[in-house]
CSV table of C-alpha atoms in Angstrom, one decimal:
chain,number,residue,atom,x,y,z
A,1,UNK,CA,50.3,104.3,-28.0
A,2,UNK,CA,51.5,100.8,-26.8
A,3,UNK,CA,55.0,100.3,-25.7
A,4,UNK,CA,56.9,97.5,-27.2
A,5,UNK,CA,58.8,95.7,-24.6
A,6,UNK,CA,61.9,94.3,-26.0
A,7,UNK,CA,64.3,91.4,-24.8
A,8,UNK,CA,66.8,93.9,-23.7
A,9,UNK,CA,64.2,95.9,-21.5
A,10,UNK,CA,63.3,92.6,-19.8
A,11,UNK,CA,67.1,91.8,-19.5
A,12,UNK,CA,68.0,95.1,-18.0
A,13,UNK,CA,64.9,94.9,-15.6
A,14,UNK,CA,65.9,91.5,-14.7
A,15,UNK,CA,69.4,92.4,-13.7
A,16,UNK,CA,68.7,95.5,-12.0
A,17,UNK,CA,66.2,93.7,-9.6
A,18,UNK,CA,69.1,91.1,-9.1
A,19,UNK,CA,71.5,94.0,-8.4
A,20,UNK,CA,68.8,95.5,-5.8
A,21,UNK,CA,68.5,92.0,-4.1
A,22,UNK,CA,72.4,91.5,-3.9
A,23,UNK,CA,72.7,95.0,-2.7
A,24,UNK,CA,70.1,94.3,0.2
A,25,UNK,CA,71.8,90.9,1.0
A,26,UNK,CA,75.1,92.7,1.3
A,27,UNK,CA,73.8,95.1,3.6
A,28,UNK,CA,72.1,92.3,5.7
A,29,UNK,CA,75.4,90.4,5.7
A,30,UNK,CA,77.2,93.3,7.1
A,31,UNK,CA,74.6,94.0,9.7
A,32,UNK,CA,74.7,90.3,10.8
A,33,UNK,CA,78.7,90.6,10.9
A,34,UNK,CA,78.8,93.8,12.9
A,35,UNK,CA,75.3,93.2,14.9
A,36,UNK,CA,75.1,97.3,14.0
A,37,UNK,CA,72.2,98.8,12.1
A,38,UNK,CA,74.3,101.8,11.3
A,39,UNK,CA,77.7,101.1,9.8
A,40,UNK,CA,78.3,104.2,7.7
A,41,UNK,CA,76.6,107.6,7.7
A,42,UNK,CA,74.7,106.8,4.5
A,43,UNK,CA,72.7,104.0,6.4
A,44,UNK,CA,70.9,106.5,8.4
A,45,UNK,CA,72.0,110.2,8.0
A,46,UNK,CA,70.0,111.3,10.9
A,47,UNK,CA,70.8,108.3,13.0
A,48,UNK,CA,74.6,108.7,12.5
A,49,UNK,CA,74.5,112.5,13.3
A,50,UNK,CA,72.6,111.7,16.7
A,51,UNK,CA,75.0,108.8,17.3
A,52,UNK,CA,78.0,110.9,16.9
A,53,UNK,CA,76.5,113.4,19.7
A,54,UNK,CA,75.9,110.5,21.9
A,55,UNK,CA,79.4,109.1,21.4
A,56,UNK,CA,81.1,112.6,22.3
A,57,UNK,CA,78.7,112.5,25.3
A,58,UNK,CA,80.2,109.2,26.4
A,59,UNK,CA,83.7,110.3,25.8
A,60,UNK,CA,83.1,113.6,27.8
A,61,UNK,CA,81.6,111.6,30.7
A,62,UNK,CA,84.5,109.2,30.7
A,63,UNK,CA,86.9,112.2,31.1
A,64,UNK,CA,84.8,113.6,34.3
A,65,UNK,CA,85.0,110.1,35.7
A,66,UNK,CA,88.5,110.1,35.4
A,67,UNK,CA,88.8,113.6,37.2
A,68,UNK,CA,86.5,112.1,40.0
A,69,UNK,CA,88.9,109.2,40.4
A,70,UNK,CA,92.1,111.3,40.4
A,71,UNK,CA,90.4,114.0,42.8
A,72,UNK,CA,89.2,111.1,45.1
A,73,UNK,CA,92.9,109.8,45.5
A,74,UNK,CA,94.2,113.5,46.4
A,75,UNK,CA,91.2,113.8,48.7
A,76,UNK,CA,91.9,110.4,50.6
A,77,UNK,CA,95.6,111.2,50.5
A,78,UNK,CA,94.8,114.6,52.5
A,79,UNK,CA,92.5,112.8,54.9
A,80,UNK,CA,95.4,110.2,55.7
A,81,UNK,CA,97.7,113.0,56.0
A,82,UNK,CA,95.4,114.9,58.5
A,83,UNK,CA,94.9,111.8,60.4
A,84,UNK,CA,98.7,111.5,60.6
A,85,UNK,CA,98.9,115.0,61.8
A,86,UNK,CA,96.5,114.2,64.3
A,87,UNK,CA,98.3,111.3,65.9
A,88,UNK,CA,101.2,113.2,65.9
A,89,UNK,CA,99.6,116.3,67.8
A,90,UNK,CA,98.1,113.5,70.2
A,91,UNK,CA,101.4,112.3,70.8
A,92,UNK,CA,102.9,115.5,71.6
A,93,UNK,CA,100.2,116.2,74.0
A,94,UNK,CA,100.9,112.9,75.8
A,95,UNK,CA,104.6,113.8,76.0
A,96,UNK,CA,103.8,117.4,77.3
A,97,UNK,CA,101.7,115.9,80.1
A,98,UNK,CA,104.2,113.4,81.2
A,99,UNK,CA,107.0,116.2,81.0
A,100,UNK,CA,105.4,118.9,83.0
A,101,UNK,CA,105.6,116.8,86.1
A,102,UNK,CA,107.8,118.1,88.6
A,103,UNK,CA,109.4,114.8,89.1
A,104,UNK,CA,111.0,114.8,85.5
A,105,UNK,CA,114.8,115.6,85.5
A,106,UNK,CA,116.1,118.0,83.0
A,107,UNK,CA,117.8,115.2,81.2
A,108,UNK,CA,114.5,113.3,80.8
A,109,UNK,CA,112.9,116.5,79.5
A,110,UNK,CA,115.7,116.9,76.8
A,111,UNK,CA,115.1,113.4,75.8
A,112,UNK,CA,111.5,114.1,75.4
A,113,UNK,CA,112.5,117.2,73.3
A,114,UNK,CA,114.3,114.9,70.8
A,115,UNK,CA,111.2,112.9,70.3
A,116,UNK,CA,109.1,116.3,69.9
A,117,UNK,CA,111.7,117.1,67.3
A,118,UNK,CA,111.0,113.9,65.4
A,119,UNK,CA,107.3,114.6,65.7
A,120,UNK,CA,107.8,118.2,64.1
A,121,UNK,CA,109.9,116.4,61.2
A,122,UNK,CA,106.8,114.1,60.8
A,123,UNK,CA,104.3,116.8,60.7
A,124,UNK,CA,106.4,118.5,58.0
A,125,UNK,CA,106.3,115.3,56.0
A,126,UNK,CA,102.6,115.1,56.0
A,127,UNK,CA,102.2,118.5,55.1
A,128,UNK,CA,104.1,117.7,51.9
A,129,UNK,CA,102.4,114.7,51.2
A,130,UNK,CA,101.9,113.8,47.6
A,131,UNK,CA,99.3,112.1,45.5
A,132,UNK,CA,99.7,111.1,41.9
A,133,UNK,CA,103.2,113.2,42.0
A,134,UNK,CA,101.2,116.4,43.2
A,135,UNK,CA,101.5,118.0,46.7
A,136,UNK,CA,98.1,117.8,48.0
A,137,UNK,CA,98.4,120.9,50.0
A,138,UNK,CA,100.4,123.0,47.6
A,139,UNK,CA,97.4,124.5,45.7
A,140,UNK,CA,98.2,125.2,42.0
A,141,UNK,CA,102.0,125.0,42.9
A,142,UNK,CA,101.8,121.4,43.3
A,143,UNK,CA,105.0,120.5,41.5
A,144,UNK,CA,107.1,121.2,44.6
A,145,UNK,CA,106.9,121.0,48.1
A,146,UNK,CA,104.7,123.8,49.8
A,147,UNK,CA,106.4,123.8,53.1
A,148,UNK,CA,110.2,124.3,53.6
A,149,UNK,CA,112.3,123.9,56.9
A,150,UNK,CA,115.0,126.3,58.1
A,151,UNK,CA,117.3,125.1,60.9
A,152,UNK,CA,117.1,122.0,62.9
A,153,UNK,CA,116.4,120.7,66.2
A,154,UNK,CA,118.8,119.7,68.8
A,155,UNK,CA,118.7,119.7,72.7
A,156,UNK,CA,120.0,123.0,72.8
A,157,UNK,CA,117.2,125.7,73.6
A,158,UNK,CA,118.8,128.1,70.8
A,159,UNK,CA,118.6,125.5,68.2
A,160,UNK,CA,115.3,125.5,66.6
A,161,UNK,CA,113.5,124.7,63.4
A,162,UNK,CA,111.0,126.9,61.3
A,163,UNK,CA,108.7,126.2,58.7
A,164,UNK,CA,107.5,128.4,55.8
A,165,UNK,CA,104.8,128.0,53.2
A,166,UNK,CA,105.9,128.7,49.7
A,167,UNK,CA,103.0,127.1,48.1
A,168,UNK,CA,99.8,128.4,46.4
A,169,UNK,CA,97.0,129.1,49.0
A,170,UNK,CA,94.2,128.7,46.6
A,171,UNK,CA,92.1,125.6,46.7
A,172,UNK,CA,92.1,123.7,43.4
A,173,UNK,CA,88.6,123.2,41.9
A,174,UNK,CA,88.0,120.6,39.2
A,175,UNK,CA,85.1,120.1,36.7
A,176,UNK,CA,82.9,117.3,37.4
A,177,UNK,CA,80.4,118.0,34.3
A,178,UNK,CA,79.8,120.8,31.8
A,179,UNK,CA,78.9,123.2,34.4
A,180,UNK,CA,79.8,122.2,38.0
A,181,UNK,CA,83.0,122.4,39.5
A,182,UNK,CA,83.9,120.8,43.2
A,183,UNK,CA,86.8,121.6,45.6
A,184,UNK,CA,89.9,119.2,45.0
A,185,UNK,CA,92.1,120.2,47.8
A,186,UNK,CA,92.5,122.2,51.1
A,187,UNK,CA,94.4,125.3,51.7
A,188,UNK,CA,97.9,124.0,53.3
A,189,UNK,CA,98.5,127.3,54.9
A,190,UNK,CA,95.1,127.4,56.6
A,191,UNK,CA,95.2,123.7,57.6
A,192,UNK,CA,98.8,123.6,59.2
A,193,UNK,CA,99.4,127.2,59.8
A,194,UNK,CA,96.0,128.4,60.8
A,195,UNK,CA,96.3,131.1,58.5
A,196,UNK,CA,93.5,131.3,56.3
A,197,UNK,CA,93.5,134.9,54.9
A,198,UNK,CA,97.1,134.9,54.3
A,199,UNK,CA,98.1,137.8,56.5
A,200,UNK,CA,101.0,135.5,57.8
A,201,UNK,CA,99.2,135.2,61.3
A,202,UNK,CA,97.1,132.2,62.5
A,203,UNK,CA,93.4,133.3,62.4
A,204,UNK,CA,91.3,133.4,65.8
A,205,UNK,CA,91.0,130.3,67.4
A,206,UNK,CA,93.7,128.7,65.3
A,207,UNK,CA,97.3,127.8,65.9
A,208,UNK,CA,100.4,127.3,63.7
A,209,UNK,CA,101.1,123.6,64.2
A,210,UNK,CA,104.9,123.8,63.3
A,211,UNK,CA,105.2,126.7,66.0
A,212,UNK,CA,103.4,124.8,68.4
A,213,UNK,CA,105.7,122.0,68.2
A,214,UNK,CA,108.7,124.2,68.1
A,215,UNK,CA,107.7,126.0,71.4
A,216,UNK,CA,107.0,122.6,73.1
A,217,UNK,CA,110.6,121.7,72.0
A,218,UNK,CA,112.2,124.8,73.4
A,219,UNK,CA,110.3,124.5,76.7
A,220,UNK,CA,111.4,120.8,76.9
A,221,UNK,CA,115.1,121.8,75.9
A,222,UNK,CA,115.0,124.9,78.3
A,223,UNK,CA,113.6,122.5,81.2
A,224,UNK,CA,110.6,125.0,81.9
A,225,UNK,CA,107.6,123.0,83.2
A,226,UNK,CA,105.4,126.2,83.3
A,227,UNK,CA,105.8,126.7,79.7
A,228,UNK,CA,105.4,123.2,78.8
A,229,UNK,CA,102.0,123.2,80.8
A,230,UNK,CA,100.9,126.2,78.6
A,231,UNK,CA,102.0,124.5,75.5
A,232,UNK,CA,98.9,122.0,75.8
A,233,UNK,CA,96.5,125.1,75.2
A,234,UNK,CA,97.9,125.4,71.8
A,235,UNK,CA,98.1,121.6,71.2
A,236,UNK,CA,94.5,121.2,72.0
A,237,UNK,CA,93.7,124.1,69.6
A,238,UNK,CA,95.9,122.2,67.0
A,239,UNK,CA,94.1,119.0,67.5
A,240,UNK,CA,90.3,120.5,67.1
A,241,UNK,CA,91.9,122.5,64.1
A,242,UNK,CA,93.0,119.4,62.2
A,243,UNK,CA,89.9,117.8,63.4
A,244,UNK,CA,87.8,120.5,61.6
A,245,UNK,CA,89.9,120.2,58.6
A,246,UNK,CA,89.4,116.6,58.3
A,247,UNK,CA,85.8,116.7,58.4
A,248,UNK,CA,85.7,119.3,55.5
A,249,UNK,CA,88.0,116.7,53.6
A,250,UNK,CA,85.4,114.1,54.6
A,251,UNK,CA,82.6,115.9,53.2
A,252,UNK,CA,84.6,116.5,49.9
A,253,UNK,CA,84.9,112.7,49.2
A,254,UNK,CA,81.3,112.4,49.9
A,255,UNK,CA,80.5,115.0,47.2
A,256,UNK,CA,83.0,112.9,44.8
A,257,UNK,CA,80.8,109.7,45.7
A,258,UNK,CA,77.7,111.3,44.5
A,259,UNK,CA,79.3,112.6,41.5
A,260,UNK,CA,80.6,109.2,40.8
A,261,UNK,CA,77.2,107.7,40.9
A,262,UNK,CA,75.8,110.4,38.8
A,263,UNK,CA,78.3,110.0,36.1
A,264,UNK,CA,77.9,106.1,36.0
A,265,UNK,CA,74.1,106.7,35.5
A,266,UNK,CA,74.7,109.2,32.9
A,267,UNK,CA,77.1,106.8,30.9
A,268,UNK,CA,74.6,104.1,31.2
A,269,UNK,CA,72.0,106.1,29.7
A,270,UNK,CA,74.1,107.4,27.0
A,271,UNK,CA,75.3,104.1,26.1
A,272,UNK,CA,71.9,102.5,26.2
A,273,UNK,CA,70.6,105.4,23.8
A,274,UNK,CA,73.5,104.9,21.4
A,275,UNK,CA,72.8,101.1,21.6
A,276,UNK,CA,69.4,101.4,20.9
A,277,UNK,CA,70.0,103.9,18.0
A,278,UNK,CA,73.0,101.7,16.2
A,279,UNK,CA,72.7,98.1,17.3
A,280,UNK,CA,70.8,95.6,15.1
A,281,UNK,CA,68.5,93.3,16.4
A,282,UNK,CA,70.1,89.9,16.0
A,283,UNK,CA,67.1,87.7,15.5
A,284,UNK,CA,65.5,90.4,12.9
A,285,UNK,CA,68.8,90.5,11.0
A,286,UNK,CA,69.4,86.9,10.8
A,287,UNK,CA,65.7,86.3,9.8
A,288,UNK,CA,65.9,88.8,7.3
A,289,UNK,CA,69.0,87.4,5.9
A,290,UNK,CA,67.4,84.0,5.5
A,291,UNK,CA,64.6,85.8,3.9
A,292,UNK,CA,66.8,87.7,1.4
A,293,UNK,CA,68.8,84.6,0.3
A,294,UNK,CA,65.6,83.1,-0.4
A,295,UNK,CA,64.3,86.0,-2.4
A,296,UNK,CA,67.7,86.2,-4.3
A,297,UNK,CA,67.5,82.6,-5.4
A,298,UNK,CA,64.0,83.2,-6.5
A,299,UNK,CA,65.0,86.0,-8.5
A,300,UNK,CA,67.9,84.2,-10.2
A,301,UNK,CA,65.7,81.3,-11.2
A,302,UNK,CA,63.2,84.1,-12.6
A,303,UNK,CA,66.0,85.9,-14.3
A,304,UNK,CA,67.3,82.7,-15.6
A,305,UNK,CA,64.1,82.5,-17.9
A,306,UNK,CA,64.7,86.0,-19.3
A,307,UNK,CA,68.6,86.5,-19.7
A,308,UNK,CA,70.5,84.5,-22.2
A,309,UNK,CA,72.5,81.7,-20.9
A,310,UNK,CA,75.6,83.3,-22.0
A,311,UNK,CA,75.1,86.4,-20.0
A,312,UNK,CA,74.3,84.4,-17.1
A,313,UNK,CA,77.6,82.6,-17.3
A,314,UNK,CA,79.3,86.0,-17.6
A,315,UNK,CA,77.6,87.2,-14.3
A,316,UNK,CA,78.5,83.9,-12.6
């Protein structure tokens, strides 16, 4: 049986072809405007799902990069604090060497004791250093000063200041990717008091830096050359202790540098994959746009010979 092609069928087919051409032209115009191949999930459902995963990966990478940046700031602040502590101890050593000389008078030693008291205050300030409003040696209790002072120094032997650790001895660890954490802080109790096991006493080969300066102050105030000389051993241990901790902090910064580079590479790869998946080739899009405009004009001319003039006027 031969089907009869009616004018209505020809008109409908022509209009359907025009609608497809217009729809394709609209898609190309949108791609030319956004330079994106995928502007909505329906453009490429599988590609859109993949793009969503890639965007999640980029956002996660940016969060890890922010963690590395903040942590580096804390590590550098800790390194600066330990540099300051080392300089204070070196100055205390210089004063002790000068004060142990038998030619020094009691008045001179009391004057030196005043400076040692100031060094002690400076050491407390370094131990309570902050970065981004967090006390870097306070562990997870970083909202308040980890070291508190009782008493004060004067040139009287009985007037002494003591320091207590009230922070958290745990070292903070931060996530630098989905499965890896790195150390972000040092145990302030170990660094400044030599107490790594938390038993209240310095570990073997370590000293309490605050007590070391307090004992030097007492020896100076009491005009005791022998005790002044004896304090040098503890000061030297303290300088070595700070140097060791400073080296450990430096290694943390090296790890952060490595993670910064890895995360930068990861972000570059993710963004590259996302670009290849979503971005439209500008040259191809504009070429296709010109071709589609030409095709649409040709379709309009062909349709004009099929569709009644009044209907074409209605369609505009």
